[in-house]
Coordinates of C-alpha atoms in Angstrom, one line a residue:
M84 CA 17.1 -31.7 -29.6
T85 CA 20.3 -32.4 -28.4
K86 CA 22.8 -31.3 -31.1
L87 CA 26.1 -33.6 -32.0
L88 CA 29.5 -32.7 -33.9
L89 CA 31.0 -36.5 -34.5
V90 CA 35.4 -36.1 -35.8
E91 CA 36.8 -38.9 -36.3
D92 CA 38.9 -39.0 -39.4
E93 CA 38.8 -43.4 -39.7
F94 CA 36.4 -43.7 -42.3
L95 CA 34.4 -46.6 -40.6
V96 CA 34.6 -45.1 -36.9
R97 CA 32.6 -43.2 -38.4
L98 CA 29.9 -45.1 -40.2
G99 CA 29.9 -47.2 -37.0
L100 CA 28.9 -44.4 -34.8
K101 CA 26.3 -43.5 -37.1
T102 CA 24.4 -46.6 -38.1
F103 CA 24.2 -48.5 -34.7
I104 CA 22.8 -45.5 -32.7
P105 CA 19.1 -44.3 -33.9
W106 CA 19.8 -40.8 -32.8
E107 CA 16.8 -39.1 -33.4
E108 CA 14.6 -41.4 -31.7
F109 CA 17.2 -41.1 -28.8
G110 CA 16.8 -36.6 -28.8
F111 CA 20.2 -35.9 -30.5
E112 CA 20.8 -34.1 -33.9
L113 CA 23.7 -35.3 -35.6
I114 CA 24.9 -31.1 -37.2
G115 CA 27.8 -33.2 -38.8
E116 CA 31.0 -34.7 -39.1
A117 CA 34.1 -33.6 -39.2
V118 CA 37.7 -35.3 -39.8
D119 CA 40.1 -34.0 -38.1
G120 CA 40.0 -30.5 -35.3
L121 CA 40.4 -28.5 -38.0
D122 CA 37.3 -29.6 -40.4
A123 CA 35.5 -29.9 -37.0
L124 CA 36.3 -26.0 -35.8
A125 CA 34.6 -24.9 -39.5
I126 CA 31.3 -26.9 -39.0
L127 CA 31.2 -25.3 -35.7
A128 CA 32.0 -21.5 -36.5
E129 CA 28.7 -22.8 -38.9
K130 CA 26.5 -24.4 -36.6
P131 CA 25.3 -24.1 -32.7
C132 CA 26.3 -27.5 -31.0
D133 CA 25.9 -29.2 -27.5
L134 CA 27.9 -32.3 -27.6
L135 CA 31.4 -33.5 -29.5
I136 CA 32.4 -36.7 -29.6
T137 CA 36.2 -36.8 -31.2
D138 CA 38.4 -39.1 -31.1
I139 CA 42.8 -38.2 -29.8
S140 CA 44.5 -39.1 -32.9
M141 CA 43.9 -37.0 -36.4
P142 CA 45.9 -36.0 -38.4
N143 CA 46.2 -31.5 -38.7
M144 CA 44.5 -31.4 -35.7
D145 CA 44.3 -33.7 -33.2
G146 CA 41.6 -33.9 -30.0
I147 CA 43.3 -32.3 -28.2
S148 CA 44.4 -29.7 -29.5
L149 CA 40.9 -29.4 -30.8
M150 CA 39.8 -29.4 -27.0
E151 CA 41.7 -26.6 -26.2
R152 CA 40.1 -24.0 -28.6
V153 CA 36.7 -25.6 -27.9
K154 CA 37.2 -24.7 -24.4
E155 CA 38.3 -21.6 -25.2
L156 CA 35.4 -21.0 -27.2
Y157 CA 32.9 -22.9 -27.1
P158 CA 32.7 -23.4 -22.8
H159 CA 29.4 -24.9 -23.0
I160 CA 29.9 -28.4 -24.9
K161 CA 30.3 -31.4 -23.2
I162 CA 33.2 -33.9 -24.9
L163 CA 33.3 -37.4 -24.8
I164 CA 36.2 -38.9 -26.4
L165 CA 37.4 -42.1 -28.2
S166 CA 40.5 -43.6 -27.5
N167 CA 42.1 -46.5 -28.0
Y168 CA 44.0 -48.4 -25.5
N169 CA 48.1 -46.7 -26.0
D170 CA 46.0 -43.6 -25.8
F171 CA 45.7 -43.3 -21.8
G172 CA 48.0 -39.9 -21.2
Y173 CA 45.7 -38.2 -23.5
V174 CA 43.3 -39.6 -22.7
R175 CA 44.3 -38.2 -19.0
R176 CA 44.7 -34.7 -20.1
A177 CA 41.9 -34.6 -22.2
L178 CA 39.8 -35.2 -18.9
Q179 CA 42.0 -32.9 -16.9
L180 CA 41.6 -30.4 -19.7
G181 CA 37.5 -30.7 -19.3
A182 CA 36.5 -33.6 -21.2
S183 CA 33.2 -35.8 -19.6
D184 CA 34.3 -39.1 -20.4
Y185 CA 36.1 -41.2 -22.5
I186 CA 35.1 -44.5 -24.5
L187 CA 37.4 -47.6 -26.2
K188 CA 36.9 -47.6 -29.6
L189 CA 38.0 -51.5 -29.9
T190 CA 35.2 -52.7 -27.0
M191 CA 32.2 -50.6 -27.7
Q192 CA 29.0 -51.3 -27.6
P193 CA 26.3 -49.6 -29.1
E194 CA 24.3 -49.6 -25.1
D195 CA 27.3 -48.2 -23.2
L196 CA 27.9 -45.2 -26.0
Q197 CA 24.7 -45.1 -26.0
T198 CA 23.9 -44.9 -21.3
K199 CA 27.0 -42.6 -21.8
L200 CA 25.5 -39.9 -24.0
Q201 CA 22.4 -39.7 -22.3
Q202 CA 24.1 -38.8 -19.0
M203 CA 25.4 -36.2 -21.0
Q204 CA 22.2 -35.1 -23.0
A205 CA 20.9 -34.7 -19.2
E206 CA 23.5 -32.8 -17.6
I207 CA 23.3 -30.9 -20.5
E208 CA 19.7 -30.5 -20.5
N209 CA 19.9 -29.3 -16.3
E210 CA 22.9 -27.0 -17.7
R211 CA 20.1 -25.3 -20.2
K212 CA 17.4 -25.0 -17.7
K213 CA 19.6 -23.2 -15.0
Q214 CA 20.8 -21.3 -17.8
E215 CA 17.1 -20.2 -19.0
E216 CA 15.9 -20.0 -15.1
T217 CA 19.4 -17.2 -14.3
L218 CA 18.7 -15.7 -17.3
L219 CA 14.7 -15.5 -16.7
L220 CA 15.3 -14.5 -13.1
N221 CA 18.3 -12.2 -14.1
R222 CA 15.2 -10.2 -16.5
N223 CA 12.8 -10.7 -13.9
A224 CA 15.3 -8.6 -11.6
V225 CA 15.6 -5.8 -14.6
Q226 CA 12.2 -5.5 -15.1
F227 CA 11.6 -5.2 -10.6
R228 CA 13.6 -2.8 -10.5
Q229 CA 12.3 -1.1 -13.5
E230 CA 9.5 -1.3 -12.5
I231 CA 10.2 -0.1 -8.7
T232 CA 12.4 3.0 -10.0
I233 CA 8.9 3.3 -12.7
E234 CA 7.1 3.3 -9.6
K235 CA 9.4 6.3 -7.8
H236 CA 9.2 8.5 -11.3
L237 CA 5.3 8.4 -11.2
R238 CA 4.7 9.3 -7.7
D239 CA 6.7 11.8 -8.2
L240 CA 4.2 12.6 -11.4
L241 CA 1.8 12.7 -9.3
T242 CA 2.1 14.2 -5.9
M243 CA 4.1 17.4 -7.7
Q244 CA 4.0 19.1 -10.7
Y245 CA 7.4 18.7 -13.0
S246 CA 8.2 21.0 -15.4
K247 CA 6.9 19.5 -19.5
R248 CA 10.7 19.3 -20.3
E249 CA 10.8 17.0 -16.8
A250 CA 8.0 15.3 -17.6
D251 CA 8.2 14.7 -21.6
D252 CA 11.7 12.8 -20.6
L253 CA 10.7 10.5 -18.8
S254 CA 7.6 9.3 -20.6
E255 CA 10.2 8.7 -22.7
E256 CA 12.3 7.0 -21.5
Y257 CA 10.1 4.4 -19.7
A258 CA 7.8 4.0 -22.7
N259 CA 8.2 0.7 -23.3
L260 CA 6.5 -0.5 -19.7
L261 CA 4.0 2.7 -20.0
P262 CA 0.0 2.4 -21.4
P263 CA 0.1 3.7 -25.3
F264 CA -2.2 7.6 -24.5
P265 CA -4.6 8.6 -23.6
W266 CA -4.3 7.9 -20.0
T267 CA -6.7 6.9 -17.3
V268 CA -5.8 8.1 -13.7
S269 CA -7.5 6.4 -10.3
V270 CA -7.3 7.1 -6.9
M271 CA -8.1 4.2 -5.0
K272 CA -9.3 5.1 -1.1
I273 CA -9.7 2.6 1.6
E274 CA -13.3 3.5 2.8
R275 CA -12.3 4.6 6.9
Y276 CA -9.1 3.8 6.7
E277 CA -8.0 4.9 10.5
S278 CA -10.3 2.9 11.8
V279 CA -9.4 -0.3 9.4
V280 CA -5.3 0.4 10.2
D281 CA -6.6 1.1 14.5
E282 CA -8.3 -2.6 14.5
N283 CA -5.2 -4.6 14.0
R284 CA -6.7 -6.7 11.7
F285 CA -4.0 -7.1 9.3
K286 CA -1.2 -7.0 12.8
S287 CA 0.3 -4.1 10.9
E288 CA -0.4 -1.7 9.1
K289 CA 2.7 -2.2 6.6
L290 CA 1.1 -5.8 5.8
L291 CA -2.0 -4.0 5.6
R292 CA -0.9 -1.9 2.0
F293 CA 1.1 -5.2 1.1
S294 CA -1.8 -7.1 1.2
V295 CA -4.4 -4.8 -1.0
M296 CA -1.2 -3.7 -3.2
N297 CA -0.9 -7.5 -4.4
I298 CA -4.5 -7.5 -5.3
L299 CA -4.6 -4.5 -7.1
R300 CA -1.2 -5.2 -9.1
E301 CA -2.7 -8.9 -10.0
I302 CA -5.9 -7.4 -11.2
M303 CA -3.7 -4.9 -13.8
R304 CA -1.7 -7.5 -14.5
K305 CA -4.5 -9.5 -15.4
Y306 CA -5.6 -6.6 -17.9
K307 CA -2.6 -5.9 -18.6
A308 CA -2.9 -2.0 -18.2
G309 CA -0.4 0.2 -16.7
H310 CA 1.4 0.7 -13.1
I311 CA 0.4 1.5 -9.9
V312 CA 1.5 3.4 -6.7
E313 CA 0.9 4.5 -3.2
L314 CA 0.2 7.7 -2.7
G315 CA -0.1 7.5 1.9
G316 CA -2.7 7.5 4.0
G317 CA -4.4 4.6 2.0
R318 CA -5.3 5.0 -1.1
F319 CA -3.6 4.9 -3.8
G320 CA -2.8 5.6 -7.7
M321 CA -2.6 4.5 -11.0
I322 CA -2.2 4.5 -14.1
S323 CA -4.2 2.8 -17.7
S324 CA -5.7 3.1 -21.0
T325 CA -9.0 4.6 -20.9
G326 CA -12.1 2.5 -20.1
A327 CA -10.8 1.4 -16.8
E328 CA -14.0 0.7 -15.4
P329 CA -14.4 -3.1 -15.7
M330 CA -10.9 -3.3 -14.1
L331 CA -11.4 -0.8 -11.2
Q332 CA -15.2 -2.6 -10.3
E333 CA -13.2 -5.6 -9.9
M334 CA -10.7 -4.3 -8.0
T335 CA -13.1 -2.7 -4.9
E336 CA -14.9 -7.0 -5.6
C337 CA -11.6 -8.5 -5.0
I338 CA -10.4 -6.2 -2.0
Q339 CA -13.9 -6.4 -0.7
R340 CA -14.0 -10.3 -0.9
Y341 CA -10.4 -11.1 0.1
L342 CA -9.6 -8.4 2.8
K343 CA -12.8 -7.5 3.3
L344 CA -11.9 -4.2 2.6
S345 CA -14.8 -1.5 0.9
V346 CA -12.7 0.8 -1.7
Y347 CA -13.9 3.4 -4.0
F348 CA -11.9 5.3 -7.0
G349 CA -12.2 8.6 -7.9
T350 CA -11.2 9.0 -12.0
Y351 CA -9.9 11.3 -14.7
S352 CA -9.1 10.8 -17.9
P353 CA -8.8 11.3 -20.9
V354 CA -5.1 12.8 -20.4
E355 CA -2.8 13.1 -22.8
R356 CA 0.9 13.2 -21.5
A357 CA 2.5 12.9 -18.8
Y358 CA 3.1 16.5 -18.1
D359 CA -0.4 16.6 -17.0
L360 CA -0.1 14.1 -14.2
H361 CA -0.5 16.2 -11.5
E362 CA -3.2 18.1 -12.2
A363 CA -5.4 15.0 -13.0
C364 CA -3.8 12.8 -9.7
K365 CA -6.1 16.7 -8.2
F366 CA -8.9 15.7 -10.4
A367 CA -9.4 12.4 -9.1
D368 CA -9.0 13.4 -6.0
E369 CA -11.7 16.0 -6.1
A370 CA -13.8 13.3 -7.1
L371 CA -13.3 11.0 -4.3
L372 CA -14.9 13.8 -2.6
E373 CA -18.4 12.5 -4.1
R374 CA -18.7 9.5 -2.4
F375 CA -19.8 12.2 1.0
Y376 CA -23.1 12.7 -0.6
N377 CA -23.1 8.8 -1.7
D378 CA -21.6 6.1 0.0
S379 CA -22.8 3.4 -2.0
N380 CA -20.5 4.6 -5.5
R381 CA -17.3 3.1 -5.6
V382 CA -16.5 4.0 -9.0
I383 CA -16.9 7.7 -9.7
H384 CA -15.7 9.8 -12.5
Y385 CA -14.6 13.7 -11.9
S386 CA -16.9 15.6 -13.8
E387 CA -16.4 19.9 -14.3
Q388 CA -17.4 22.1 -11.7
M389 CA -18.7 18.7 -9.1
F390 CA -19.1 21.0 -6.0
A391 CA -20.1 24.7 -5.4
D392 CA -17.6 27.4 -3.4
H393 CA -20.0 27.8 -1.0
A394 CA -22.4 26.0 1.6
L395 CA -25.9 27.2 2.7
P396 CA -25.7 29.3 5.9
I397 CA -27.4 28.0 9.5
T398 CA -30.9 28.7 9.7
S399 CA -32.9 29.8 12.7
Q400 CA -29.5 29.0 16.0
D401 CA -32.7 30.3 18.3
D402 CA -34.5 27.6 17.1
W403 CA -31.4 25.2 17.7
L404 CA -31.1 27.0 21.1
D405 CA -34.6 27.0 22.1
A406 CA -35.2 23.2 21.3
M407 CA -32.1 22.0 23.6
A408 CA -33.0 24.7 26.3
R409 CA -36.6 22.2 26.2
Q410 CA -34.4 19.1 26.1
D411 CA -36.9 17.9 23.1
Q412 CA -34.7 15.7 21.3
E413 CA -37.8 15.7 18.9
A414 CA -36.9 18.9 17.5
L415 CA -33.5 18.2 17.1
E416 CA -33.3 14.5 15.9
N417 CA -35.2 16.6 13.5
A418 CA -33.1 19.5 12.7
I419 CA -30.6 17.3 12.3
R420 CA -32.0 14.9 9.3
N421 CA -33.1 18.9 7.8
M422 CA -30.1 20.3 7.7
A423 CA -28.7 17.0 6.0
E424 CA -31.0 16.6 3.7
T425 CA -30.9 20.1 2.3
Y426 CA -27.5 19.3 1.0
L427 CA -29.1 15.8 -0.1
E428 CA -31.6 17.7 -2.3
E429 CA -31.8 17.4 -6.1
G430 CA -30.8 20.4 -8.1
V431 CA -28.9 22.0 -4.7
P432 CA -25.4 22.5 -5.3
R433 CA -23.3 20.6 -3.5
P434 CA -20.1 22.3 -1.6
Y435 CA -17.5 20.9 -1.3
P436 CA -17.6 18.7 2.0
D437 CA -15.7 20.3 4.1
L438 CA -17.3 23.7 3.5
V439 CA -20.6 21.2 5.1
R440 CA -18.3 20.0 8.1
E441 CA -18.1 23.4 9.2
R442 CA -21.6 24.3 9.1
W443 CA -21.8 21.0 11.4
L444 CA -19.3 21.9 13.6
H445 CA -21.1 25.4 13.7
I446 CA -24.2 23.0 14.8
V447 CA -21.5 21.1 17.4
H448 CA -20.2 24.4 18.6
L449 CA -24.2 25.8 19.7
F450 CA -24.3 22.5 22.1
E451 CA -21.0 23.6 23.0
V452 CA -22.1 27.3 23.7
F453 CA -25.2 25.8 25.5
L454 CA -23.5 23.6 27.6
Q455 CA -20.2 26.6 29.0
H456 CA -23.8 28.4 30.1
K457 CA -25.3 25.7 31.8
G458 CA -22.1 25.5 33.5
G459 CA -20.8 22.7 31.4
D460 CA -18.5 21.1 29.3
L461 CA -19.2 19.1 26.0
Y462 CA -16.3 17.3 26.0
S463 CA -17.8 15.9 29.6
I464 CA -20.4 13.9 28.2
E465 CA -19.4 10.6 27.8
P466 CA -18.8 9.5 23.7
Y467 CA -21.0 8.4 22.1
E468 CA -19.8 5.2 19.6
G469 CA -16.8 5.9 21.5
S470 CA -16.7 8.7 19.8
Y471 CA -16.0 12.1 20.4
P472 CA -18.9 14.9 18.1
H473 CA -15.6 17.2 17.1
H474 CA -13.5 13.8 15.8
V475 CA -16.9 13.1 13.9
V476 CA -17.9 15.9 12.3
R477 CA -14.3 16.1 10.6
T478 CA -13.4 12.3 10.1
A479 CA -16.9 10.9 9.1
E480 CA -17.0 10.0 4.7
S481 CA -20.0 11.1 4.1
I482 CA -22.7 13.4 5.7
Q483 CA -25.1 10.3 6.6
E484 CA -22.8 8.8 8.7
I485 CA -22.9 12.9 10.3
S486 CA -26.1 12.9 10.8
E487 CA -27.1 9.4 11.9
W488 CA -24.2 9.9 14.5
L489 CA -25.5 13.1 15.9
M490 CA -28.7 11.4 16.2
G491 CA -28.0 9.4 18.0
W492 CA -26.0 11.2 19.9
I493 CA -28.5 13.6 21.1
A494 CA -30.2 11.2 23.8
V495 CA -26.4 11.2 25.6
F496 CA -26.1 15.4 25.6
L497 CA -30.0 14.9 27.1
E498 CA -29.3 12.4 29.8
H499 CA -25.8 14.5 30.6
L500 CA -27.9 17.8 30.1
R501 CA -30.8 15.9 33.6
S502 CA -27.9 14.3 35.4
S503 CA -26.0 17.8 35.7
A504 CA -28.6 19.5 36.2
V505 CA -30.0 17.4 39.3
H506 CA -26.6 16.2 40.9
Q507 CA -23.7 18.4 42.1
P508 CA -20.9 15.7 43.1
R509 CA -20.5 15.8 47.0
P510 CA -16.9 17.8 48.0
E511 CA -14.4 15.3 48.2
I512 CA -14.8 14.5 44.8
R513 CA -14.7 18.5 43.7
A514 CA -12.1 18.9 46.3
V515 CA -10.4 16.6 43.6
Q516 CA -11.1 18.1 40.1
R517 CA -9.5 21.2 42.0
M518 CA -6.5 19.3 42.1
I519 CA -6.2 17.5 38.6
E520 CA -7.3 21.7 37.3
E521 CA -4.0 22.9 39.6
K522 CA -1.5 19.6 39.4
Y523 CA -2.3 18.5 34.9
S524 CA 0.3 19.8 34.0
T525 CA 2.9 17.4 36.3
S526 CA 3.3 14.1 36.9
F527 CA 1.6 13.2 39.6
K528 CA -0.2 9.9 41.2
M529 CA -4.1 9.0 42.0
S530 CA -3.2 7.4 44.8
D531 CA -1.8 10.8 45.7
L532 CA -5.4 12.6 45.5
A533 CA -7.0 9.5 47.1
K534 CA -4.4 10.1 49.8
E535 CA -5.7 13.6 49.7
V536 CA -9.0 13.4 50.8
N537 CA -9.2 10.5 53.2
F538 CA -10.3 7.6 51.1
T539 CA -8.0 4.5 49.6
E540 CA -7.5 4.9 45.2
P541 CA -10.3 1.7 44.1
Y542 CA -12.7 3.1 46.4
L543 CA -12.1 7.2 44.9
S544 CA -12.0 6.2 41.5
S545 CA -15.3 4.0 41.9
L546 CA -17.0 7.0 43.5
F547 CA -15.6 9.9 41.2
K548 CA -16.8 7.8 37.8
K549 CA -20.2 8.0 39.9
E550 CA -21.1 11.3 40.5
T551 CA -19.0 13.1 36.8
G552 CA -20.1 9.7 35.0
E553 CA -16.0 9.8 33.9
T554 CA -12.8 8.6 34.5
M555 CA -10.3 11.0 36.7
I556 CA -8.2 10.1 33.7
D557 CA -10.8 10.6 31.6
Y558 CA -11.6 13.9 32.8
M559 CA -7.6 15.0 33.4
I560 CA -6.8 14.0 30.3
R561 CA -10.2 16.9 29.5
I562 CA -9.2 19.2 31.4
R563 CA -5.6 19.2 29.5
M564 CA -6.8 19.1 25.5
K565 CA -8.8 22.2 26.3
K566 CA -5.4 23.9 27.7
A567 CA -4.1 22.4 24.5
R568 CA -6.8 23.9 21.9
E569 CA -5.7 27.3 23.9
L570 CA -1.7 27.0 23.2
L571 CA -2.5 26.0 19.9
K572 CA -3.6 29.3 19.5
D573 CA -1.0 31.2 20.5
P574 CA 1.2 30.4 16.8
N575 CA 4.9 31.0 19.0
V576 CA 4.8 28.0 20.9
K577 CA 5.5 25.0 18.9
I578 CA 3.4 21.7 19.5
Y579 CA 6.4 19.8 21.7
E580 CA 6.3 23.0 24.0
V581 CA 2.1 22.9 24.2
A582 CA 2.8 18.5 25.4
D583 CA 5.3 19.9 28.1
A584 CA 3.2 22.1 28.4
I585 CA -0.3 19.9 29.7
G586 CA 2.3 17.1 31.1
Y587 CA 2.8 15.4 28.7
S588 CA 6.9 14.1 27.3
D589 CA 6.3 12.7 24.1
P590 CA 4.5 14.6 21.7
N591 CA 4.0 11.7 18.8
Y592 CA 1.2 10.2 22.1
F593 CA -0.6 14.2 22.2
A594 CA -1.0 14.7 19.1
K595 CA -2.3 11.5 18.6
L596 CA -4.9 11.6 21.9
F597 CA -5.2 15.1 20.9
K598 CA -7.2 13.7 17.2
K599 CA -8.6 10.9 18.9
I600 CA -10.7 13.3 20.4
E601 CA -10.8 17.1 18.0
G602 CA -10.6 14.5 14.6
I603 CA -7.8 16.6 13.4
Y604 CA -3.5 16.4 14.3
P605 CA -2.5 19.5 16.6
Q606 CA -0.9 21.5 13.7
E607 CA -3.6 21.2 11.4
Y608 CA -6.2 22.5 14.6
R609 CA -3.7 25.5 14.9
K610 CA -3.9 26.1 10.8
R611 CA -7.5 26.0 11.0
Y612 CA -7.8 28.6 14.3
I613 CA -5.4 30.8 13.1
H614 CA -5.0 31.1 9.3

């Protein structure tokens, strides 16, 4: 209802105005009637008002003086002036002061007054709506700023160890925005995140993260559960009330349905204070490691002693080497299958996945040693399904993925072994190989190599691939990466110096290429093989 105050010193005019318009029917509430400006101000001090109908000529305080006070004290109130023929000077002043309109008392008709009032009522409603929208926007902006701030603090609490006092202070400061204790801490990971980014289905990594975060936030709002933050590398951390599993299950289903992505969660609870968030996040991260052994589980709860600190040793290394020498594909595949099943047996303590990866890397090393004794190189084998053994073992997300890939790779390994044994490249190709080995650290063109052996570049490229099984570019990369592995074992040589020494002026490009082959970045490779 639009609240209206009538100010008129003539009783008959007030009576007529009250009676010949059905105020309530048209959405007006008459909050009172005043005989002069002073009387009107007293009523306005007590009751809210949207619209003022006032005469100009009144005793004690006239309409102009009343308007001046109303615009000062209640600027939102709309004003309609009642005037006589001889009041035009006052009317002009009233309009200058902000009156919305005026009407002549002697000639006014109910329908005219009604039309003017309804126009003013529409203006009042529009302004009220705009004010509400502005207030809502302001509230949303404040809430958004609070959410951004709290997300930053939560990210820090999850990833860094705060002091008890710092954590408690933050918990108290944002108590109205946080769920009540105890909390559940969850860490979500996008399955095969790097592959998803490389596929470029989402056009950019930023858009991918944004799309995932939108779905997570919408579902969390539905459950009114807590907060979500990005942790990097396809990981998202969240705090919520206990009993979060239905929400997490819905998140996995929605992300699969709308984004065609597989995700899984590690959770830890209960968390009784903000200070424990960092440790809880580490436990939730550790729970994710269970996926290495069981890649069907989507929500994994942390439990004590989930993993053992040791892994079973590799047995019968001679058996592996003997099977390679006999080129016994079935024996090698069975050995890989049996090794995987050993770690998946019920009742057998499951080691931390990195310990198991080291065992698999040792098996890859056996293949490497065998080839070296034959004068070959593991890295010269054509990639299987676009990947190299070291990369798969270091980045695969489950033991099943590692074993299945290696069993498929065995056929590629044995084919390489057979072709290498029966065929040696012709002299011109061996000469090109030697030139690449000498020039790998410099900037040279493949056309220069072709001239050295009196071939055209297209013919040399085709012949090199036919004779060696790899392109000249792949051969050069293999030689460069071999030298890079040697240099990285020297802690005195900086990463950018390694890149430059093998012919790459861009260290970032070198790092990405190295990871594609080894499964880890140069800095991590150095840490593993020096410490």
